């Protein structure tokens, strides 16, 4: 797939005047089935209020859907209503993931308000994660990382404020979710992790383990390997 083509199609379907008039009336709709069209989305979202435009983002060469779209409302309150009432609704057999469209990439990349969650039960999906963390503040985005076999057991929640993120970490870290003790902490980029480790990164101390039993948690993994030396994280 042509990466340039994807980039050219990745922006919200708004003109300059619309962006200035309605700065917070644009929604990102993700996890869409490839057959979902603008007409389907219009029928779905127009029940929340007048829709200015919709764009399903597609590869410019193959015209195949990239699995996400932008829905632009005339009024911010209508966009908020759609976000509150339609998030994770099923469209063509798939729950759609809705969040505010973030036009400023620096906000997404800054890491501010971004929380990392691991050791999640495989039965926890995007909606369950959203429902768990929405009590702590406004969520900009929320996603369980998956592969062809389903959940990989970790995910990310991006809060609107750093305060909400800290509150969530304080309250949920170490809690049992579906009988599994989860780790919740501030998201750290690879660069930050390397800087934090300092000289330790120059030494090979990290081991990758696969084909573990699905019911094994962090504590059991630590216990299994602690006989060979001090385990700093697992």
PDB file of C-alpha atoms in Angstrom:
ATOM      1  CA  UNK A   1       0.000   0.000   0.000  1.00  0.00           C
ATOM      2  CA  UNK A   2       1.349   3.384  -0.927  1.00  0.00           C
ATOM      3  CA  UNK A   3       2.215   5.345   2.251  1.00  0.00           C
ATOM      4  CA  UNK A   4       2.099   8.678   0.427  1.00  0.00           C
ATOM      5  CA  UNK A   5      -1.401   7.954  -0.756  1.00  0.00           C
ATOM      6  CA  UNK A   6      -2.492   7.180   2.796  1.00  0.00           C
ATOM      7  CA  UNK A   7      -1.011  10.423   4.092  1.00  0.00           C
ATOM      8  CA  UNK A   8      -2.781  12.502   1.493  1.00  0.00           C
ATOM      9  CA  UNK A   9      -6.141  11.010   2.488  1.00  0.00           C
ATOM     10  CA  UNK A  10      -5.632  11.228   6.263  1.00  0.00           C
ATOM     11  CA  UNK A  11      -7.039  14.689   7.026  1.00  0.00           C
ATOM     12  CA  UNK A  12     -10.546  15.639   8.110  1.00  0.00           C
ATOM     13  CA  UNK A  13     -12.936  16.519   5.313  1.00  0.00           C
ATOM     14  CA  UNK A  14     -13.214  20.186   6.152  1.00  0.00           C
ATOM     15  CA  UNK A  15     -12.451  23.343   4.264  1.00  0.00           C
ATOM     16  CA  UNK A  16     -10.583  26.230   5.849  1.00  0.00           C
ATOM     17  CA  UNK A  17     -13.749  28.166   6.646  1.00  0.00           C
ATOM     18  CA  UNK A  18     -15.404  25.171   8.304  1.00  0.00           C
ATOM     19  CA  UNK A  19     -12.340  24.468  10.420  1.00  0.00           C
ATOM     20  CA  UNK A  20     -12.312  28.052  11.676  1.00  0.00           C
ATOM     21  CA  UNK A  21     -16.069  28.208  12.306  1.00  0.00           C
ATOM     22  CA  UNK A  22     -16.429  24.831  14.029  1.00  0.00           C
ATOM     23  CA  UNK A  23     -13.064  23.982  15.640  1.00  0.00           C
ATOM     24  CA  UNK A  24     -14.485  21.192  17.809  1.00  0.00           C
ATOM     25  CA  UNK A  25     -17.256  19.712  15.662  1.00  0.00           C
ATOM     26  CA  UNK A  26     -15.178  17.082  13.864  1.00  0.00           C
ATOM     27  CA  UNK A  27     -15.104  13.439  14.939  1.00  0.00           C
ATOM     28  CA  UNK A  28     -12.702  10.640  14.050  1.00  0.00           C
ATOM     29  CA  UNK A  29     -14.499   7.302  13.508  1.00  0.00           C
ATOM     30  CA  UNK A  30     -12.193   4.289  13.506  1.00  0.00           C
ATOM     31  CA  UNK A  31     -12.187   0.480  13.394  1.00  0.00           C
ATOM     32  CA  UNK A  32     -14.581   0.594  10.446  1.00  0.00           C
ATOM     33  CA  UNK A  33     -15.367  -2.341   8.173  1.00  0.00           C
ATOM     34  CA  UNK A  34     -13.805  -1.770   4.736  1.00  0.00           C
ATOM     35  CA  UNK A  35     -17.253  -1.784   3.110  1.00  0.00           C
ATOM     36  CA  UNK A  36     -18.603   1.120   5.193  1.00  0.00           C
ATOM     37  CA  UNK A  37     -19.437   4.097   2.950  1.00  0.00           C
ATOM     38  CA  UNK A  38     -20.085   7.808   3.450  1.00  0.00           C
ATOM     39  CA  UNK A  39     -23.804   7.185   2.873  1.00  0.00           C
ATOM     40  CA  UNK A  40     -23.929   4.636   5.693  1.00  0.00           C
ATOM     41  CA  UNK A  41     -22.165   7.010   8.056  1.00  0.00           C
ATOM     42  CA  UNK A  42     -24.413   9.897   7.059  1.00  0.00           C
ATOM     43  CA  UNK A  43     -27.478   7.814   7.835  1.00  0.00           C
ATOM     44  CA  UNK A  44     -25.978   6.853  11.180  1.00  0.00           C
ATOM     45  CA  UNK A  45     -24.678  10.214  12.383  1.00  0.00           C
ATOM     46  CA  UNK A  46     -27.291  12.608  11.000  1.00  0.00           C
ATOM     47  CA  UNK A  47     -29.617  11.465  13.771  1.00  0.00           C
ATOM     48  CA  UNK A  48     -27.364  13.408  16.178  1.00  0.00           C
ATOM     49  CA  UNK A  49     -27.650  16.679  14.230  1.00  0.00           C
ATOM     50  CA  UNK A  50     -26.896  18.373  10.877  1.00  0.00           C
ATOM     51  CA  UNK A  51     -23.792  16.898   9.246  1.00  0.00           C
ATOM     52  CA  UNK A  52     -21.621  19.174   7.109  1.00  0.00           C
ATOM     53  CA  UNK A  53     -19.410  16.519   5.503  1.00  0.00           C
ATOM     54  CA  UNK A  54     -18.145  12.967   5.823  1.00  0.00           C
ATOM     55  CA  UNK A  55     -15.020  11.417   4.398  1.00  0.00           C
ATOM     56  CA  UNK A  56     -14.074   7.762   4.496  1.00  0.00           C
ATOM     57  CA  UNK A  57     -10.296   7.827   4.085  1.00  0.00           C
ATOM     58  CA  UNK A  58      -9.130   5.640   1.218  1.00  0.00           C
ATOM     59  CA  UNK A  59      -5.944   4.607  -0.490  1.00  0.00           C
ATOM     60  CA  UNK A  60      -5.611   6.924  -3.497  1.00  0.00           C
ATOM     61  CA  UNK A  61      -4.521   4.131  -5.810  1.00  0.00           C
ATOM     62  CA  UNK A  62      -6.723   1.162  -4.836  1.00  0.00           C
ATOM     63  CA  UNK A  63      -9.581   3.296  -3.387  1.00  0.00           C
ATOM     64  CA  UNK A  64      -9.848   0.703  -0.628  1.00  0.00           C
ATOM     65  CA  UNK A  65     -11.035   2.082   2.712  1.00  0.00           C
ATOM     66  CA  UNK A  66      -8.301   2.567   5.311  1.00  0.00           C
ATOM     67  CA  UNK A  67     -10.803   1.725   8.041  1.00  0.00           C
ATOM     68  CA  UNK A  68     -11.449   5.183   9.420  1.00  0.00           C
ATOM     69  CA  UNK A  69     -13.412   8.322   8.580  1.00  0.00           C
ATOM     70  CA  UNK A  70     -14.042  11.918   9.643  1.00  0.00           C
ATOM     71  CA  UNK A  71     -17.553  13.174  10.375  1.00  0.00           C
ATOM     72  CA  UNK A  72     -17.966  16.941  10.542  1.00  0.00           C
ATOM     73  CA  UNK A  73     -21.022  18.404  12.261  1.00  0.00           C
ATOM     74  CA  UNK A  74     -22.386  21.914  11.951  1.00  0.00           C
ATOM     75  CA  UNK A  75     -22.534  22.364  15.742  1.00  0.00           C
ATOM     76  CA  UNK A  76     -20.104  21.128  18.415  1.00  0.00           C
ATOM     77  CA  UNK A  77     -22.946  20.017  20.682  1.00  0.00           C
ATOM     78  CA  UNK A  78     -24.186  17.659  17.980  1.00  0.00           C
ATOM     79  CA  UNK A  79     -20.715  16.143  17.639  1.00  0.00           C
ATOM     80  CA  UNK A  80     -20.571  15.720  21.407  1.00  0.00           C
ATOM     81  CA  UNK A  81     -23.982  14.039  21.382  1.00  0.00           C
ATOM     82  CA  UNK A  82     -22.802  11.579  18.733  1.00  0.00           C
ATOM     83  CA  UNK A  83     -19.645  10.836  20.717  1.00  0.00           C
ATOM     84  CA  UNK A  84     -21.600  10.249  23.919  1.00  0.00           C
ATOM     85  CA  UNK A  85     -24.382   8.118  22.431  1.00  0.00           C
ATOM     86  CA  UNK A  86     -22.823   6.274  19.465  1.00  0.00           C
ATOM     87  CA  UNK A  87     -19.327   5.330  20.588  1.00  0.00           C
ATOM     88  CA  UNK A  88     -18.780   1.587  20.040  1.00  0.00           C
ATOM     89  CA  UNK A  89     -22.088   1.178  18.199  1.00  0.00           C
ATOM     90  CA  UNK A  90     -21.919  -1.645  15.656  1.00  0.00           C
ATOM     91  CA  UNK A  91     -21.700  -0.766  11.944  1.00  0.00           C
ATOM     92  CA  UNK A  92     -21.579  -3.740   9.548  1.00  0.00           C
ATOM     93  CA  UNK A  93     -20.733  -6.090  12.390  1.00  0.00           C
ATOM     94  CA  UNK A  94     -17.928  -4.022  13.912  1.00  0.00           C
ATOM     95  CA  UNK A  95     -18.049  -1.663  16.917  1.00  0.00           C
ATOM     96  CA  UNK A  96     -16.854   1.754  15.736  1.00  0.00           C
ATOM     97  CA  UNK A  97     -14.432   3.752  17.866  1.00  0.00           C
ATOM     98  CA  UNK A  98     -15.251   7.480  18.000  1.00  0.00           C
ATOM     99  CA  UNK A  99     -13.081  10.290  19.336  1.00  0.00           C
ATOM    100  CA  UNK A 100     -12.532  13.981  18.767  1.00  0.00           C
ATOM    101  CA  UNK A 101     -10.485  14.696  15.664  1.00  0.00           C
ATOM    102  CA  UNK A 102      -7.077  15.938  16.799  1.00  0.00           C
ATOM    103  CA  UNK A 103      -5.780  18.200  14.060  1.00  0.00           C
ATOM    104  CA  UNK A 104      -2.686  19.143  16.084  1.00  0.00           C
ATOM    105  CA  UNK A 105      -0.336  16.134  15.919  1.00  0.00           C
ATOM    106  CA  UNK A 106       1.862  17.601  18.660  1.00  0.00           C
ATOM    107  CA  UNK A 107      -0.926  16.927  21.174  1.00  0.00           C
ATOM    108  CA  UNK A 108      -1.012  13.236  20.246  1.00  0.00           C
ATOM    109  CA  UNK A 109       2.762  12.889  20.257  1.00  0.00           C
ATOM    110  CA  UNK A 110       3.454  14.871  23.431  1.00  0.00           C
ATOM    111  CA  UNK A 111       2.442  12.010  25.712  1.00  0.00           C
ATOM    112  CA  UNK A 112       0.605  14.428  28.015  1.00  0.00           C
ATOM    113  CA  UNK A 113      -2.387  12.656  29.539  1.00  0.00           C
ATOM    114  CA  UNK A 114      -1.466   9.352  27.899  1.00  0.00           C
ATOM    115  CA  UNK A 115      -1.778   6.191  30.007  1.00  0.00           C
ATOM    116  CA  UNK A 116      -0.458   2.678  29.305  1.00  0.00           C
ATOM    117  CA  UNK A 117      -2.330  -0.372  30.630  1.00  0.00           C
ATOM    118  CA  UNK A 118      -1.007  -3.951  30.541  1.00  0.00           C
ATOM    119  CA  UNK A 119      -1.920  -7.434  31.799  1.00  0.00           C
ATOM    120  CA  UNK A 120      -5.471  -6.970  30.536  1.00  0.00           C
ATOM    121  CA  UNK A 121      -7.818  -9.912  30.273  1.00  0.00           C
ATOM    122  CA  UNK A 122      -8.406 -10.923  26.662  1.00  0.00           C
ATOM    123  CA  UNK A 123     -12.144 -10.355  27.159  1.00  0.00           C
ATOM    124  CA  UNK A 124     -11.706  -6.613  27.760  1.00  0.00           C
ATOM    125  CA  UNK A 125     -12.440  -4.672  24.567  1.00  0.00           C
ATOM    126  CA  UNK A 126     -12.272  -0.977  23.639  1.00  0.00           C
ATOM    127  CA  UNK A 127     -15.690  -0.263  25.121  1.00  0.00           C
ATOM    128  CA  UNK A 128     -14.921  -1.966  28.432  1.00  0.00           C
ATOM    129  CA  UNK A 129     -11.634  -0.053  28.668  1.00  0.00           C
ATOM    130  CA  UNK A 130     -13.413   3.215  27.876  1.00  0.00           C
ATOM    131  CA  UNK A 131     -16.129   2.532  30.448  1.00  0.00           C
ATOM    132  CA  UNK A 132     -13.508   1.764  33.114  1.00  0.00           C
ATOM    133  CA  UNK A 133     -11.455   4.917  32.596  1.00  0.00           C
ATOM    134  CA  UNK A 134     -14.083   7.491  31.596  1.00  0.00           C
ATOM    135  CA  UNK A 135     -14.907   8.003  35.280  1.00  0.00           C
ATOM    136  CA  UNK A 136     -11.586   9.824  35.723  1.00  0.00           C
ATOM    137  CA  UNK A 137     -11.931  12.501  33.024  1.00  0.00           C
ATOM    138  CA  UNK A 138     -12.594  13.266  29.368  1.00  0.00           C
ATOM    139  CA  UNK A 139     -10.991  10.704  27.059  1.00  0.00           C
ATOM    140  CA  UNK A 140      -9.537  11.796  23.714  1.00  0.00           C
ATOM    141  CA  UNK A 141      -8.818   8.265  22.533  1.00  0.00           C
ATOM    142  CA  UNK A 142      -8.903   4.740  23.866  1.00  0.00           C
ATOM    143  CA  UNK A 143      -7.613   1.562  22.224  1.00  0.00           C
ATOM    144  CA  UNK A 144      -6.797  -2.066  22.991  1.00  0.00           C
ATOM    145  CA  UNK A 145      -3.885  -3.313  20.879  1.00  0.00           C
ATOM    146  CA  UNK A 146      -4.960  -6.336  18.846  1.00  0.00           C
ATOM    147  CA  UNK A 147      -3.695  -8.792  16.260  1.00  0.00           C
ATOM    148  CA  UNK A 148      -5.393 -11.499  14.212  1.00  0.00           C
ATOM    149  CA  UNK A 149      -6.007 -13.484  17.420  1.00  0.00           C
ATOM    150  CA  UNK A 150      -7.684 -10.636  19.292  1.00  0.00           C
ATOM    151  CA  UNK A 151      -6.445  -8.573  22.249  1.00  0.00           C
ATOM    152  CA  UNK A 152      -2.702  -8.579  22.964  1.00  0.00           C
ATOM    153  CA  UNK A 153      -3.386  -7.770  26.610  1.00  0.00           C
ATOM    154  CA  UNK A 154      -2.413  -4.101  26.653  1.00  0.00           C
ATOM    155  CA  UNK A 155      -3.788  -0.764  25.554  1.00  0.00           C
ATOM    156  CA  UNK A 156      -3.683   3.008  25.811  1.00  0.00           C
ATOM    157  CA  UNK A 157      -6.015   5.710  27.109  1.00  0.00           C
ATOM    158  CA  UNK A 158      -5.350   9.344  26.200  1.00  0.00           C
ATOM    159  CA  UNK A 159      -6.978  11.800  28.604  1.00  0.00           C
ATOM    160  CA  UNK A 160      -7.684  15.449  27.903  1.00  0.00           C
ATOM    161  CA  UNK A 161      -5.654  16.493  30.952  1.00  0.00           C
ATOM    162  CA  UNK A 162      -2.583  15.259  32.793  1.00  0.00           C
ATOM    163  CA  UNK A 163      -4.536  15.498  36.069  1.00  0.00           C
ATOM    164  CA  UNK A 164      -7.110  12.974  34.841  1.00  0.00           C
ATOM    165  CA  UNK A 165      -4.325  10.610  33.766  1.00  0.00           C
ATOM    166  CA  UNK A 166      -2.621  10.804  37.163  1.00  0.00           C
ATOM    167  CA  UNK A 167      -5.952  10.192  38.907  1.00  0.00           C
ATOM    168  CA  UNK A 168      -6.600   7.107  36.758  1.00  0.00           C
ATOM    169  CA  UNK A 169      -3.118   5.724  37.457  1.00  0.00           C
ATOM    170  CA  UNK A 170      -3.559   6.279  41.190  1.00  0.00           C
ATOM    171  CA  UNK A 171      -6.937   4.547  41.319  1.00  0.00           C
ATOM    172  CA  UNK A 172      -6.662   1.704  38.779  1.00  0.00           C
ATOM    173  CA  UNK A 173      -3.029   0.590  38.999  1.00  0.00           C
ATOM    174  CA  UNK A 174      -2.973  -2.763  40.788  1.00  0.00           C
ATOM    175  CA  UNK A 175      -6.739  -3.248  40.578  1.00  0.00           C
ATOM    176  CA  UNK A 176      -8.350  -6.494  39.474  1.00  0.00           C
ATOM    177  CA  UNK A 177     -10.122  -6.227  36.123  1.00  0.00           C
ATOM    178  CA  UNK A 178     -11.825  -9.488  35.153  1.00  0.00           C
ATOM    179  CA  UNK A 179      -9.829 -11.169  37.955  1.00  0.00           C
ATOM    180  CA  UNK A 180      -6.470 -10.028  36.566  1.00  0.00           C
ATOM    181  CA  UNK A 181      -4.247  -7.493  38.342  1.00  0.00           C
ATOM    182  CA  UNK A 182      -3.482  -4.733  35.863  1.00  0.00           C
ATOM    183  CA  UNK A 183      -0.583  -2.332  35.612  1.00  0.00           C
ATOM    184  CA  UNK A 184      -1.454   1.274  34.799  1.00  0.00           C
ATOM    185  CA  UNK A 185       1.256   3.877  34.299  1.00  0.00           C
ATOM    186  CA  UNK A 186       2.229   6.963  32.340  1.00  0.00           C
ATOM    187  CA  UNK A 187       2.934   6.200  28.704  1.00  0.00           C
ATOM    188  CA  UNK A 188       6.636   6.574  27.948  1.00  0.00           C
ATOM    189  CA  UNK A 189       8.135   6.768  24.480  1.00  0.00           C
ATOM    190  CA  UNK A 190      11.037   4.505  23.588  1.00  0.00           C
ATOM    191  CA  UNK A 191      13.388   7.496  23.861  1.00  0.00           C
ATOM    192  CA  UNK A 192      12.123   8.275  27.378  1.00  0.00           C
ATOM    193  CA  UNK A 193      12.536   4.653  28.461  1.00  0.00           C
ATOM    194  CA  UNK A 194      16.113   4.569  27.187  1.00  0.00           C
ATOM    195  CA  UNK A 195      16.940   7.853  28.921  1.00  0.00           C
ATOM    196  CA  UNK A 196      15.450   6.583  32.178  1.00  0.00           C
ATOM    197  CA  UNK A 197      17.495   3.397  32.038  1.00  0.00           C
ATOM    198  CA  UNK A 198      20.738   5.316  31.427  1.00  0.00           C
ATOM    199  CA  UNK A 199      23.795   3.047  31.336  1.00  0.00           C
ATOM    200  CA  UNK A 200      21.640  -0.026  31.933  1.00  0.00           C
ATOM    201  CA  UNK A 201      20.521   0.092  28.314  1.00  0.00           C
ATOM    202  CA  UNK A 202      24.086  -0.745  27.240  1.00  0.00           C
ATOM    203  CA  UNK A 203      23.846  -4.083  29.020  1.00  0.00           C
ATOM    204  CA  UNK A 204      21.748  -6.971  27.761  1.00  0.00           C
ATOM    205  CA  UNK A 205      19.328  -7.626  30.628  1.00  0.00           C
ATOM    206  CA  UNK A 206      16.019  -7.937  28.789  1.00  0.00           C
ATOM    207  CA  UNK A 207      14.538 -11.345  27.937  1.00  0.00           C
ATOM    208  CA  UNK A 208      11.596 -12.004  25.615  1.00  0.00           C
ATOM    209  CA  UNK A 209       9.369 -14.950  26.538  1.00  0.00           C
ATOM    210  CA  UNK A 210       6.565 -16.315  24.364  1.00  0.00           C
ATOM    211  CA  UNK A 211       4.044 -19.176  24.352  1.00  0.00           C
ATOM    212  CA  UNK A 212       3.158 -18.488  27.990  1.00  0.00           C
ATOM    213  CA  UNK A 213      -0.077 -19.858  29.503  1.00  0.00           C
ATOM    214  CA  UNK A 214      -2.918 -17.364  29.087  1.00  0.00           C
ATOM    215  CA  UNK A 215      -3.607 -17.356  32.828  1.00  0.00           C
ATOM    216  CA  UNK A 216      -0.028 -16.418  33.809  1.00  0.00           C
ATOM    217  CA  UNK A 217       0.224 -12.929  35.317  1.00  0.00           C
ATOM    218  CA  UNK A 218       3.145 -10.569  36.098  1.00  0.00           C
ATOM    219  CA  UNK A 219       3.644 -11.950  39.616  1.00  0.00           C
ATOM    220  CA  UNK A 220       3.851 -15.557  38.440  1.00  0.00           C
ATOM    221  CA  UNK A 221       6.287 -14.604  35.688  1.00  0.00           C
ATOM    222  CA  UNK A 222       8.474 -12.750  38.195  1.00  0.00           C
ATOM    223  CA  UNK A 223       8.434 -15.729  40.556  1.00  0.00           C
ATOM    224  CA  UNK A 224       9.396 -18.084  37.744  1.00  0.00           C
ATOM    225  CA  UNK A 225      12.465 -16.065  36.741  1.00  0.00           C
ATOM    226  CA  UNK A 226      13.600 -14.645  40.098  1.00  0.00           C
ATOM    227  CA  UNK A 227      15.505 -17.872  40.832  1.00  0.00           C
ATOM    228  CA  UNK A 228      18.025 -16.781  38.191  1.00  0.00           C
ATOM    229  CA  UNK A 229      18.564 -13.261  39.564  1.00  0.00           C
ATOM    230  CA  UNK A 230      16.847 -10.040  40.617  1.00  0.00           C
ATOM    231  CA  UNK A 231      13.927  -9.201  38.327  1.00  0.00           C
ATOM    232  CA  UNK A 232      13.393  -5.438  37.952  1.00  0.00           C
ATOM    233  CA  UNK A 233      10.215  -5.700  35.847  1.00  0.00           C
ATOM    234  CA  UNK A 234       8.069  -8.346  34.207  1.00  0.00           C
TER     235      UNK A 234
END
